[in-house]
Amino acid sequence: MSINVENITKVYGTQKALDQVSFSIKEGEIVGLLGPNGAGKSTLMKIITCFIPPTSGNVNVCGYNIFDNPLDIRKNIGYLPEHNPLYLEMYVREFLIFVAGIYGIKNNTKQRVEEIIELTGLTKEANKKIGQLSKGYRQRVGIAQALIHDPKVLILDEPTTGLDPNQLEEIRQLIKKVGETKIVMLSTHIMQEVEAICSRVIIINSGKIVADDKTENLQSLQNNSNQYFVEFNKEINTALIKQHLKDITNVIYNGKNSYTITTKTNNDIRENIFKWAVDNNLMVLTIRKNENNLEKIFHDLTSK
Ligand code: ADP
Ligand code: MG
C-alpha cells in the first residue's frame, strides 16, 4: 500500500499550479496536505485520483500507474472532492446502494451499505433525503460514498471545511478511525486540523512543497519567534519595553493602550512582561500569546 508522486508539474494555460512535486506515502500514515487557497492542493488530489492528467511527472498508487492503470487506481482509491456533488433528492441509504452499484459491488451489497452507514454514524439519517441533512451529515455521506468499495487509500479534499465544532470533532474521529487501516491524505488550509488528525504534514505553497515532516515537528519548522498582544491601563513608550525586556525584536502600538510585541525566542515572556509592568506601576489588562498561524509558517519557510 503506497502512493508515489514523482516530479509532478501541472500547467493551466500559462499558470503553473504544481511545480516538480514529489513525495511518497506508506501504509498507516494520515497525511495532511496543508496550504493556503490556490496552493495546488485540489489539483494534486485530482491528479492522484486520475481525474486530470499532470503536464509532466508520474504517480503510482498501490503499484498502479495513473497513465497505464487508471481504473485499477480508481478501485483502490476513495475520493471526497472539495465541492462534493451529492444527489440531494436521494435518500441516504438509497444513494449508497446506488454508489455501490457504480463500483460494481454485487455480493452482499446491502450488508456493505449497512456497515458503512454504521461506521460513518449515519444510522439515524439513513432514511432521510440528503438534501435534508446538515453540512456535517452530508460530509459523512461523502465519506461513506468514498469508503463503500473498501479502498486502500482515502483522499479527502478539505473534509472539515464549514463544519461546526461538534461536527468537526466527530469527523476528525471518523477520519482517524479509518486511518488505522488505510492510507489517508487530506487537504486543509487550517494548521490545527493537521495537528489534530495527521501523523505527517506536507506543506505546499504556490505549487511547491516547502516542508514535509512529522506533525510533531510542525512547531519547530518555524523560526524561534513569537508574538504577544498586551494591553496596559495607559499608553507607554514603546522604546521603554524594548529597552527593558530581553529578546524583543519589535513593538507595535495598536492604539487603545495595546501593543504587539515580537520576540526572537521560543521562551514564553509573559511572566517577564507582567513583572516589568508591576515594577513600573502599570497594570496589564490583557496579555495573550498569539498562536503561530499558517501565514507566519509560510513566511518563515519561504524566507529562510
Ligand atoms: P487549492 O486547492 O490549494 O486551493 P487548486 O489546486 O484548486 O488550489 O488551484 C491551484 C491553482 O491552479 C490556482 O491558482 C487555481 O486558480 C488554478 N486552477 C485550478 N484549476 C484550474 C483550471 N481548471 N483552470 C485554470 N486554472 C486552474
Ligand atoms: Mg482546493
mmCIF file of C-alpha atoms and ligand atoms in Angstrom:
data_model
loop_
_atom_site.group_PDB
_atom_site.id
_atom_site.type_symbol
_atom_site.label_atom_id
_atom_site.label_comp_id
_atom_site.label_asym_id
_atom_site.label_seq_id
_atom_site.Cartn_x
_atom_site.Cartn_y
_atom_site.Cartn_z
ATOM 1 C CA MET A 1 0.000 0.000 0.000
ATOM 2 C CA SER A 2 1.634 3.256 -1.088
ATOM 3 C CA ILE A 3 1.394 6.498 -3.014
ATOM 4 C CA ASN A 4 4.424 7.613 -5.001
ATOM 5 C CA VAL A 5 4.333 11.061 -6.546
ATOM 6 C CA GLU A 6 7.309 11.822 -8.792
ATOM 7 C CA ASN A 7 8.104 15.268 -10.144
ATOM 8 C CA ILE A 8 4.535 16.276 -10.843
ATOM 9 C CA THR A 9 4.090 19.538 -12.694
ATOM 10 C CA LYS A 10 0.689 20.864 -13.773
ATOM 11 C CA VAL A 11 0.333 23.882 -16.001
ATOM 12 C CA TYR A 12 -3.050 25.530 -16.642
ATOM 13 C CA GLY A 13 -2.591 27.809 -19.647
ATOM 14 C CA THR A 14 0.266 29.981 -18.531
ATOM 15 C CA GLN A 15 -0.082 29.219 -14.827
ATOM 16 C CA LYS A 16 1.952 26.579 -13.043
ATOM 17 C CA ALA A 17 -0.372 25.097 -10.416
ATOM 18 C CA LEU A 18 2.150 22.403 -9.404
ATOM 19 C CA ASP A 19 5.897 22.581 -9.803
ATOM 20 C CA GLN A 20 8.021 19.410 -9.519
ATOM 21 C CA VAL A 21 6.107 17.905 -6.605
ATOM 22 C CA SER A 22 7.484 14.619 -5.220
ATOM 23 C CA PHE A 23 6.733 12.528 -2.127
ATOM 24 C CA SER A 24 5.814 9.005 -1.066
ATOM 25 C CA ILE A 25 3.259 7.853 1.465
ATOM 26 C CA LYS A 26 3.288 4.474 3.171
ATOM 27 C CA GLU A 27 0.657 2.374 4.886
ATOM 28 C CA GLY A 28 -0.607 3.659 8.208
ATOM 29 C CA GLU A 29 0.058 7.317 7.559
ATOM 30 C CA ILE A 30 -2.522 10.072 7.800
ATOM 31 C CA VAL A 31 -1.007 12.850 5.763
ATOM 32 C CA GLY A 32 -2.190 16.433 5.840
ATOM 33 C CA LEU A 33 -1.657 18.459 2.696
ATOM 34 C CA LEU A 34 -1.556 21.936 4.137
ATOM 35 C CA GLY A 35 -1.567 25.119 2.110
ATOM 36 C CA PRO A 36 -3.412 28.383 1.505
ATOM 37 C CA ASN A 37 -6.129 28.709 -1.128
ATOM 38 C CA GLY A 38 -4.678 28.345 -4.604
ATOM 39 C CA ALA A 39 -1.630 26.396 -3.382
ATOM 40 C CA GLY A 40 -2.427 23.459 -5.676
ATOM 41 C CA LYS A 41 -3.920 21.000 -3.160
ATOM 42 C CA SER A 42 -7.043 20.108 -5.155
ATOM 43 C CA THR A 43 -5.068 19.901 -8.390
ATOM 44 C CA LEU A 44 -2.681 17.393 -6.819
ATOM 45 C CA MET A 45 -5.555 15.302 -5.475
ATOM 46 C CA LYS A 46 -7.303 15.275 -8.853
ATOM 47 C CA ILE A 47 -4.088 14.015 -10.464
ATOM 48 C CA ILE A 48 -3.605 11.246 -7.876
ATOM 49 C CA THR A 49 -7.226 10.139 -8.323
ATOM 50 C CA CYS A 50 -6.891 10.163 -12.142
ATOM 51 C CA PHE A 51 -9.457 12.904 -12.716
ATOM 52 C CA ILE A 52 -6.956 15.081 -14.578
ATOM 53 C CA PRO A 53 -3.550 14.248 -16.064
ATOM 54 C CA PRO A 54 -0.370 16.024 -14.999
ATOM 55 C CA THR A 55 1.596 18.078 -17.534
ATOM 56 C CA SER A 56 4.654 16.043 -16.601
ATOM 57 C CA GLY A 57 5.729 13.597 -13.928
ATOM 58 C CA ASN A 58 4.311 10.333 -12.702
ATOM 59 C CA VAL A 59 2.156 8.863 -9.944
ATOM 60 C CA ASN A 60 1.839 5.277 -8.709
ATOM 61 C CA VAL A 61 -0.860 4.225 -6.266
ATOM 62 C CA CYS A 62 -0.629 0.751 -4.734
ATOM 63 C CA GLY A 63 1.656 -0.270 -7.582
ATOM 64 C CA TYR A 64 -0.671 1.027 -10.308
ATOM 65 C CA ASN A 65 0.264 3.829 -12.656
ATOM 66 C CA ILE A 66 -2.001 6.816 -13.450
ATOM 67 C CA PHE A 67 -1.363 6.541 -17.208
ATOM 68 C CA ASP A 68 -1.386 2.758 -17.556
ATOM 69 C CA ASN A 69 -3.914 1.615 -14.936
ATOM 70 C CA PRO A 70 -6.325 4.471 -14.092
ATOM 71 C CA LEU A 71 -9.228 2.065 -13.493
ATOM 72 C CA ASP A 72 -7.226 -0.009 -11.023
ATOM 73 C CA ILE A 73 -6.300 3.195 -9.219
ATOM 74 C CA ARG A 74 -9.949 4.230 -9.022
ATOM 75 C CA LYS A 75 -10.766 0.862 -7.466
ATOM 76 C CA ASN A 76 -8.112 1.370 -4.808
ATOM 77 C CA ILE A 77 -8.949 4.976 -4.003
ATOM 78 C CA GLY A 78 -11.868 6.558 -2.197
ATOM 79 C CA TYR A 79 -12.135 10.252 -3.035
ATOM 80 C CA LEU A 80 -14.094 13.040 -1.419
ATOM 81 C CA PRO A 81 -13.876 16.014 -3.799
ATOM 82 C CA GLU A 82 -13.743 19.563 -2.464
ATOM 83 C CA HIS A 83 -17.264 20.502 -3.533
ATOM 84 C CA ASN A 84 -18.723 17.068 -3.212
ATOM 85 C CA PRO A 85 -21.704 16.830 -5.536
ATOM 86 C CA LEU A 86 -24.445 14.797 -3.875
ATOM 87 C CA TYR A 87 -27.876 13.885 -5.142
ATOM 88 C CA LEU A 88 -29.996 15.959 -2.797
ATOM 89 C CA GLU A 89 -33.242 14.256 -3.801
ATOM 90 C CA MET A 90 -31.952 10.779 -2.982
ATOM 91 C CA TYR A 91 -32.286 9.077 0.393
ATOM 92 C CA VAL A 92 -29.024 8.315 2.188
ATOM 93 C CA ARG A 93 -29.365 4.517 2.066
ATOM 94 C CA GLU A 94 -30.669 4.580 -1.495
ATOM 95 C CA PHE A 95 -27.743 6.774 -2.554
ATOM 96 C CA LEU A 96 -25.161 4.466 -1.000
ATOM 97 C CA ILE A 97 -26.734 1.409 -2.666
ATOM 98 C CA PHE A 98 -26.569 3.354 -5.928
ATOM 99 C CA VAL A 99 -22.866 4.176 -5.398
ATOM 100 C CA ALA A 100 -22.138 0.529 -4.501
ATOM 101 C CA GLY A 101 -23.688 -0.369 -7.854
ATOM 102 C CA ILE A 102 -21.405 2.069 -9.666
ATOM 103 C CA TYR A 103 -18.404 0.370 -8.081
ATOM 104 C CA GLY A 104 -19.719 -2.985 -9.202
ATOM 105 C CA ILE A 105 -20.216 -4.336 -5.693
ATOM 106 C CA LYS A 106 -22.534 -7.265 -6.333
ATOM 107 C CA ASN A 107 -22.126 -9.572 -3.377
ATOM 108 C CA ASN A 108 -23.710 -8.574 -0.098
ATOM 109 C CA THR A 109 -24.374 -5.017 -1.263
ATOM 110 C CA LYS A 110 -26.959 -4.464 1.458
ATOM 111 C CA GLN A 111 -24.672 -5.691 4.198
ATOM 112 C CA ARG A 112 -21.830 -3.487 2.959
ATOM 113 C CA VAL A 113 -24.093 -0.443 2.831
ATOM 114 C CA GLU A 114 -25.307 -1.101 6.385
ATOM 115 C CA GLU A 115 -21.717 -1.497 7.623
ATOM 116 C CA ILE A 116 -20.728 1.822 6.091
ATOM 117 C CA ILE A 117 -23.838 3.542 7.439
ATOM 118 C CA GLU A 118 -22.873 2.392 10.911
ATOM 119 C CA LEU A 119 -19.177 3.217 10.559
ATOM 120 C CA THR A 120 -19.906 6.770 9.418
ATOM 121 C CA GLY A 121 -22.587 7.352 12.064
ATOM 122 C CA LEU A 122 -25.453 7.697 9.606
ATOM 123 C CA THR A 123 -27.833 5.165 11.163
ATOM 124 C CA LYS A 124 -30.394 7.744 12.257
ATOM 125 C CA GLU A 125 -30.186 9.648 8.992
ATOM 126 C CA ALA A 126 -30.244 6.690 6.629
ATOM 127 C CA ASN A 127 -33.908 7.188 5.711
ATOM 128 C CA LYS A 128 -33.639 10.932 5.166
ATOM 129 C CA LYS A 129 -33.124 12.740 1.922
ATOM 130 C CA ILE A 130 -29.552 14.007 1.513
ATOM 131 C CA GLY A 131 -30.970 17.484 0.922
ATOM 132 C CA GLN A 132 -32.454 17.443 4.436
ATOM 133 C CA LEU A 133 -29.122 16.807 6.148
ATOM 134 C CA SER A 134 -26.858 19.332 7.852
ATOM 135 C CA LYS A 135 -23.433 20.052 6.391
ATOM 136 C CA GLY A 136 -21.754 17.667 8.861
ATOM 137 C CA TYR A 137 -24.016 14.770 7.921
ATOM 138 C CA ARG A 138 -23.676 15.490 4.219
ATOM 139 C CA GLN A 139 -19.942 15.288 4.740
ATOM 140 C CA ARG A 140 -20.422 11.874 6.360
ATOM 141 C CA VAL A 141 -22.406 10.762 3.321
ATOM 142 C CA GLY A 142 -19.467 11.962 1.205
ATOM 143 C CA ILE A 143 -17.042 9.939 3.294
ATOM 144 C CA ALA A 144 -19.386 6.914 3.274
ATOM 145 C CA GLN A 145 -19.524 7.126 -0.504
ATOM 146 C CA ALA A 146 -15.718 7.286 -0.660
ATOM 147 C CA LEU A 147 -15.415 4.212 1.580
ATOM 148 C CA ILE A 148 -18.108 1.979 0.122
ATOM 149 C CA HIS A 149 -15.742 -0.154 -2.004
ATOM 150 C CA ASP A 150 -13.288 -0.514 0.900
ATOM 151 C CA PRO A 151 -10.425 1.283 -0.854
ATOM 152 C CA LYS A 152 -6.854 1.068 0.445
ATOM 153 C CA VAL A 153 -6.350 4.793 0.007
ATOM 154 C CA LEU A 154 -8.651 7.615 1.021
ATOM 155 C CA ILE A 155 -8.206 11.105 -0.456
ATOM 156 C CA LEU A 156 -10.260 13.803 1.262
ATOM 157 C CA ASP A 157 -10.236 17.334 -0.142
ATOM 158 C CA GLU A 158 -10.989 19.790 2.685
ATOM 159 C CA PRO A 159 -13.226 17.316 4.561
ATOM 160 C CA THR A 160 -13.834 19.570 7.556
ATOM 161 C CA THR A 161 -14.333 22.967 5.946
ATOM 162 C CA GLY A 162 -17.581 24.584 7.030
ATOM 163 C CA LEU A 163 -18.336 22.249 9.951
ATOM 164 C CA ASP A 164 -19.299 23.465 13.405
ATOM 165 C CA PRO A 165 -17.041 22.469 16.364
ATOM 166 C CA ASN A 166 -19.055 19.371 17.333
ATOM 167 C CA GLN A 167 -19.303 18.101 13.798
ATOM 168 C CA LEU A 168 -15.615 18.858 13.369
ATOM 169 C CA GLU A 169 -14.648 16.668 16.293
ATOM 170 C CA GLU A 170 -16.848 13.801 15.097
ATOM 171 C CA ILE A 171 -15.495 13.887 11.555
ATOM 172 C CA ARG A 172 -11.924 14.048 12.919
ATOM 173 C CA GLN A 173 -12.543 10.912 14.990
ATOM 174 C CA LEU A 174 -14.039 9.183 11.980
ATOM 175 C CA ILE A 175 -11.029 10.032 9.799
ATOM 176 C CA LYS A 176 -8.620 8.817 12.491
ATOM 177 C CA LYS A 177 -10.519 5.550 12.829
ATOM 178 C CA VAL A 178 -10.444 4.975 9.079
ATOM 179 C CA GLY A 179 -6.744 5.919 9.053
ATOM 180 C CA GLU A 180 -5.880 2.937 11.234
ATOM 181 C CA THR A 181 -6.229 0.581 8.295
ATOM 182 C CA LYS A 182 -5.804 2.798 5.236
ATOM 183 C CA ILE A 183 -3.592 5.471 3.802
ATOM 184 C CA VAL A 184 -5.411 8.768 4.305
ATOM 185 C CA MET A 185 -4.460 12.010 2.638
ATOM 186 C CA LEU A 186 -6.499 15.093 3.437
ATOM 187 C CA SER A 187 -6.126 18.690 2.433
ATOM 188 C CA THR A 188 -6.763 21.723 4.576
ATOM 189 C CA HIS A 189 -5.758 25.344 4.913
ATOM 190 C CA ILE A 190 -6.057 25.101 8.707
ATOM 191 C CA MET A 191 -2.968 24.195 10.695
ATOM 192 C CA GLN A 192 -4.865 22.986 13.765
ATOM 193 C CA GLU A 193 -6.624 20.493 11.545
ATOM 194 C CA VAL A 194 -3.340 18.826 10.671
ATOM 195 C CA GLU A 195 -2.200 18.909 14.279
ATOM 196 C CA ALA A 196 -5.439 17.235 15.382
ATOM 197 C CA ILE A 197 -5.608 14.459 12.810
ATOM 198 C CA CYS A 198 -2.404 13.857 10.891
ATOM 199 C CA SER A 199 0.800 11.998 11.629
ATOM 200 C CA ARG A 200 2.619 13.797 8.843
ATOM 201 C CA VAL A 201 2.303 17.155 7.157
ATOM 202 C CA ILE A 202 3.214 18.195 3.628
ATOM 203 C CA ILE A 203 3.105 21.949 3.295
ATOM 204 C CA ILE A 204 2.503 23.288 -0.178
ATOM 205 C CA ASN A 205 2.702 26.876 -1.300
ATOM 206 C CA SER A 206 2.353 28.197 -4.872
ATOM 207 C CA GLY A 207 2.571 24.673 -6.261
ATOM 208 C CA LYS A 208 5.778 23.768 -4.450
ATOM 209 C CA ILE A 209 6.398 21.608 -1.397
ATOM 210 C CA VAL A 210 8.014 23.808 1.228
ATOM 211 C CA ALA A 211 8.029 21.283 4.089
ATOM 212 C CA ASP A 212 7.423 17.570 4.614
ATOM 213 C CA ASP A 213 7.763 16.330 8.165
ATOM 214 C CA LYS A 214 6.133 14.588 11.099
ATOM 215 C CA THR A 215 3.341 16.701 12.523
ATOM 216 C CA GLU A 216 5.080 16.819 15.888
ATOM 217 C CA ASN A 217 7.883 18.768 14.195
ATOM 218 C CA LEU A 218 5.499 21.356 12.787
ATOM 219 C CA GLN A 219 6.116 23.838 15.544
ATOM 220 C CA SER A 220 9.898 23.566 15.214
ATOM 221 C CA LEU A 221 9.646 24.231 11.482
ATOM 222 C CA GLN A 222 9.127 27.792 12.475
ATOM 223 C CA ASN A 223 11.725 30.325 13.325
ATOM 224 C CA ASN A 224 12.187 30.938 17.004
ATOM 225 C CA SER A 225 9.951 33.920 17.291
ATOM 226 C CA ASN A 226 6.661 34.653 18.947
ATOM 227 C CA GLN A 227 4.138 37.426 19.193
ATOM 228 C CA TYR A 228 2.256 38.708 22.187
ATOM 229 C CA PHE A 229 -0.714 41.001 22.398
ATOM 230 C CA VAL A 230 -0.541 43.157 25.530
ATOM 231 C CA GLU A 231 -2.962 45.777 26.778
ATOM 232 C CA PHE A 232 -1.936 48.124 29.609
ATOM 233 C CA ASN A 233 -4.051 50.554 31.595
ATOM 234 C CA LYS A 234 -2.339 53.511 29.945
ATOM 235 C CA GLU A 235 -0.225 54.409 26.982
ATOM 236 C CA ILE A 236 3.507 53.748 27.307
ATOM 237 C CA ASN A 237 6.620 54.478 25.353
ATOM 238 C CA THR A 238 7.357 51.514 23.054
ATOM 239 C CA ALA A 239 11.102 52.162 23.321
ATOM 240 C CA LEU A 240 10.859 51.501 27.058
ATOM 241 C CA ILE A 241 9.505 47.992 26.514
ATOM 242 C CA LYS A 242 12.256 47.240 24.030
ATOM 243 C CA GLN A 243 14.941 48.543 26.354
ATOM 244 C CA HIS A 244 13.906 46.747 29.497
ATOM 245 C CA LEU A 245 12.687 43.383 28.321
ATOM 246 C CA LYS A 246 15.026 40.764 26.873
ATOM 247 C CA ASP A 247 14.790 39.176 23.392
ATOM 248 C CA ILE A 248 12.312 41.659 21.962
ATOM 249 C CA THR A 249 12.720 42.469 18.291
ATOM 250 C CA ASN A 250 9.737 44.682 17.673
ATOM 251 C CA VAL A 251 6.966 46.539 19.466
ATOM 252 C CA ILE A 252 3.990 47.915 17.568
ATOM 253 C CA TYR A 253 1.399 50.234 19.105
ATOM 254 C CA ASN A 254 -2.102 49.080 18.095
ATOM 255 C CA GLY A 255 -3.933 52.016 19.682
ATOM 256 C CA LYS A 256 -6.087 51.922 22.830
ATOM 257 C CA ASN A 257 -3.050 51.190 25.073
ATOM 258 C CA SER A 258 -2.413 47.873 23.358
ATOM 259 C CA TYR A 259 0.809 46.597 21.826
ATOM 260 C CA THR A 260 2.019 43.718 19.681
ATOM 261 C CA ILE A 261 5.386 42.520 20.908
ATOM 262 C CA THR A 262 7.568 40.224 18.775
ATOM 263 C CA THR A 263 10.368 38.193 20.339
ATOM 264 C CA LYS A 264 13.314 36.240 18.973
ATOM 265 C CA THR A 265 12.930 33.393 21.427
ATOM 266 C CA ASN A 266 10.588 30.485 21.946
ATOM 267 C CA ASN A 267 10.614 31.116 25.699
ATOM 268 C CA ASP A 268 7.329 32.468 26.914
ATOM 269 C CA ILE A 269 7.954 36.058 28.029
ATOM 270 C CA ARG A 270 4.516 36.761 29.512
ATOM 271 C CA GLU A 271 5.773 36.497 33.072
ATOM 272 C CA ASN A 272 8.572 38.969 32.329
ATOM 273 C CA ILE A 273 6.135 41.413 30.800
ATOM 274 C CA PHE A 274 3.893 41.131 33.829
ATOM 275 C CA LYS A 275 6.748 41.674 36.323
ATOM 276 C CA TRP A 276 8.070 44.618 34.340
ATOM 277 C CA ALA A 277 4.623 46.188 34.336
ATOM 278 C CA VAL A 278 4.251 45.772 38.103
ATOM 279 C CA ASP A 279 7.713 47.276 38.709
ATOM 280 C CA ASN A 280 6.684 50.271 36.648
ATOM 281 C CA ASN A 281 3.299 50.838 38.246
ATOM 282 C CA LEU A 282 1.473 49.665 35.178
ATOM 283 C CA MET A 283 -1.459 47.343 35.064
ATOM 284 C CA VAL A 284 -1.687 44.582 32.486
ATOM 285 C CA LEU A 285 -5.319 44.323 31.379
ATOM 286 C CA THR A 286 -4.813 41.712 28.682
ATOM 287 C CA ILE A 287 -1.891 39.515 27.773
ATOM 288 C CA ARG A 288 -2.084 36.897 25.087
ATOM 289 C CA LYS A 289 0.427 34.842 23.168
ATOM 290 C CA ASN A 290 -0.593 34.827 19.506
ATOM 291 C CA GLU A 291 -0.650 31.300 18.186
ATOM 292 C CA ASN A 292 1.592 30.831 15.218
ATOM 293 C CA ASN A 293 -0.559 30.818 12.147
ATOM 294 C CA LEU A 294 -0.133 29.344 8.737
ATOM 295 C CA GLU A 295 0.770 32.671 7.154
ATOM 296 C CA LYS A 296 3.645 33.025 9.572
ATOM 297 C CA ILE A 297 4.877 29.492 8.904
ATOM 298 C CA PHE A 298 4.824 30.091 5.153
ATOM 299 C CA HIS A 299 6.625 33.343 5.655
ATOM 300 C CA ASP A 300 9.230 31.635 7.823
ATOM 301 C CA LEU A 301 9.639 28.690 5.475
ATOM 302 C CA THR A 302 9.913 30.730 2.315
ATOM 303 C CA SER A 303 12.167 33.452 3.695
ATOM 304 C CA LYS A 304 14.808 31.140 5.166
HETATM 305 P P1 ADP B 1 -6.097 24.739 -3.713
HETATM 306 O O1 ADP B 1 -6.925 23.502 -3.760
HETATM 307 O O2 ADP B 1 -4.836 24.580 -2.925
HETATM 308 O O3 ADP B 1 -6.884 25.921 -3.264
HETATM 309 P P2 ADP B 1 -6.114 24.482 -6.600
HETATM 310 O O4 ADP B 1 -5.420 23.219 -6.915
HETATM 311 O O5 ADP B 1 -7.588 24.480 -6.666
HETATM 312 O O6 ADP B 1 -5.600 25.050 -5.197
HETATM 313 O O7 ADP B 1 -5.595 25.601 -7.589
HETATM 314 C C1 ADP B 1 -4.224 25.871 -7.797
HETATM 315 C C2 ADP B 1 -4.094 26.972 -8.821
HETATM 316 O O8 ADP B 1 -4.485 26.496 -10.113
HETATM 317 C C3 ADP B 1 -4.981 28.166 -8.520
HETATM 318 O O9 ADP B 1 -4.281 29.336 -8.845
HETATM 319 C C4 ADP B 1 -6.168 27.959 -9.429
HETATM 320 O O10 ADP B 1 -6.735 29.187 -9.797
HETATM 321 C C5 ADP B 1 -5.557 27.269 -10.624
HETATM 322 N N1 ADP B 1 -6.505 26.368 -11.265
HETATM 323 C C6 ADP B 1 -7.125 25.308 -10.694
HETATM 324 N N2 ADP B 1 -7.917 24.672 -11.575
HETATM 325 C C7 ADP B 1 -7.816 25.347 -12.739
HETATM 326 C C8 ADP B 1 -8.374 25.174 -14.052
HETATM 327 N N3 ADP B 1 -9.220 24.179 -14.329
HETATM 328 N N4 ADP B 1 -8.018 26.074 -14.993
HETATM 329 C C9 ADP B 1 -7.168 27.081 -14.723
HETATM 330 N N5 ADP B 1 -6.583 27.295 -13.533
HETATM 331 C C10 ADP B 1 -6.912 26.433 -12.553
HETATM 332 MG MG MG B 2 -8.784 23.174 -3.143
#
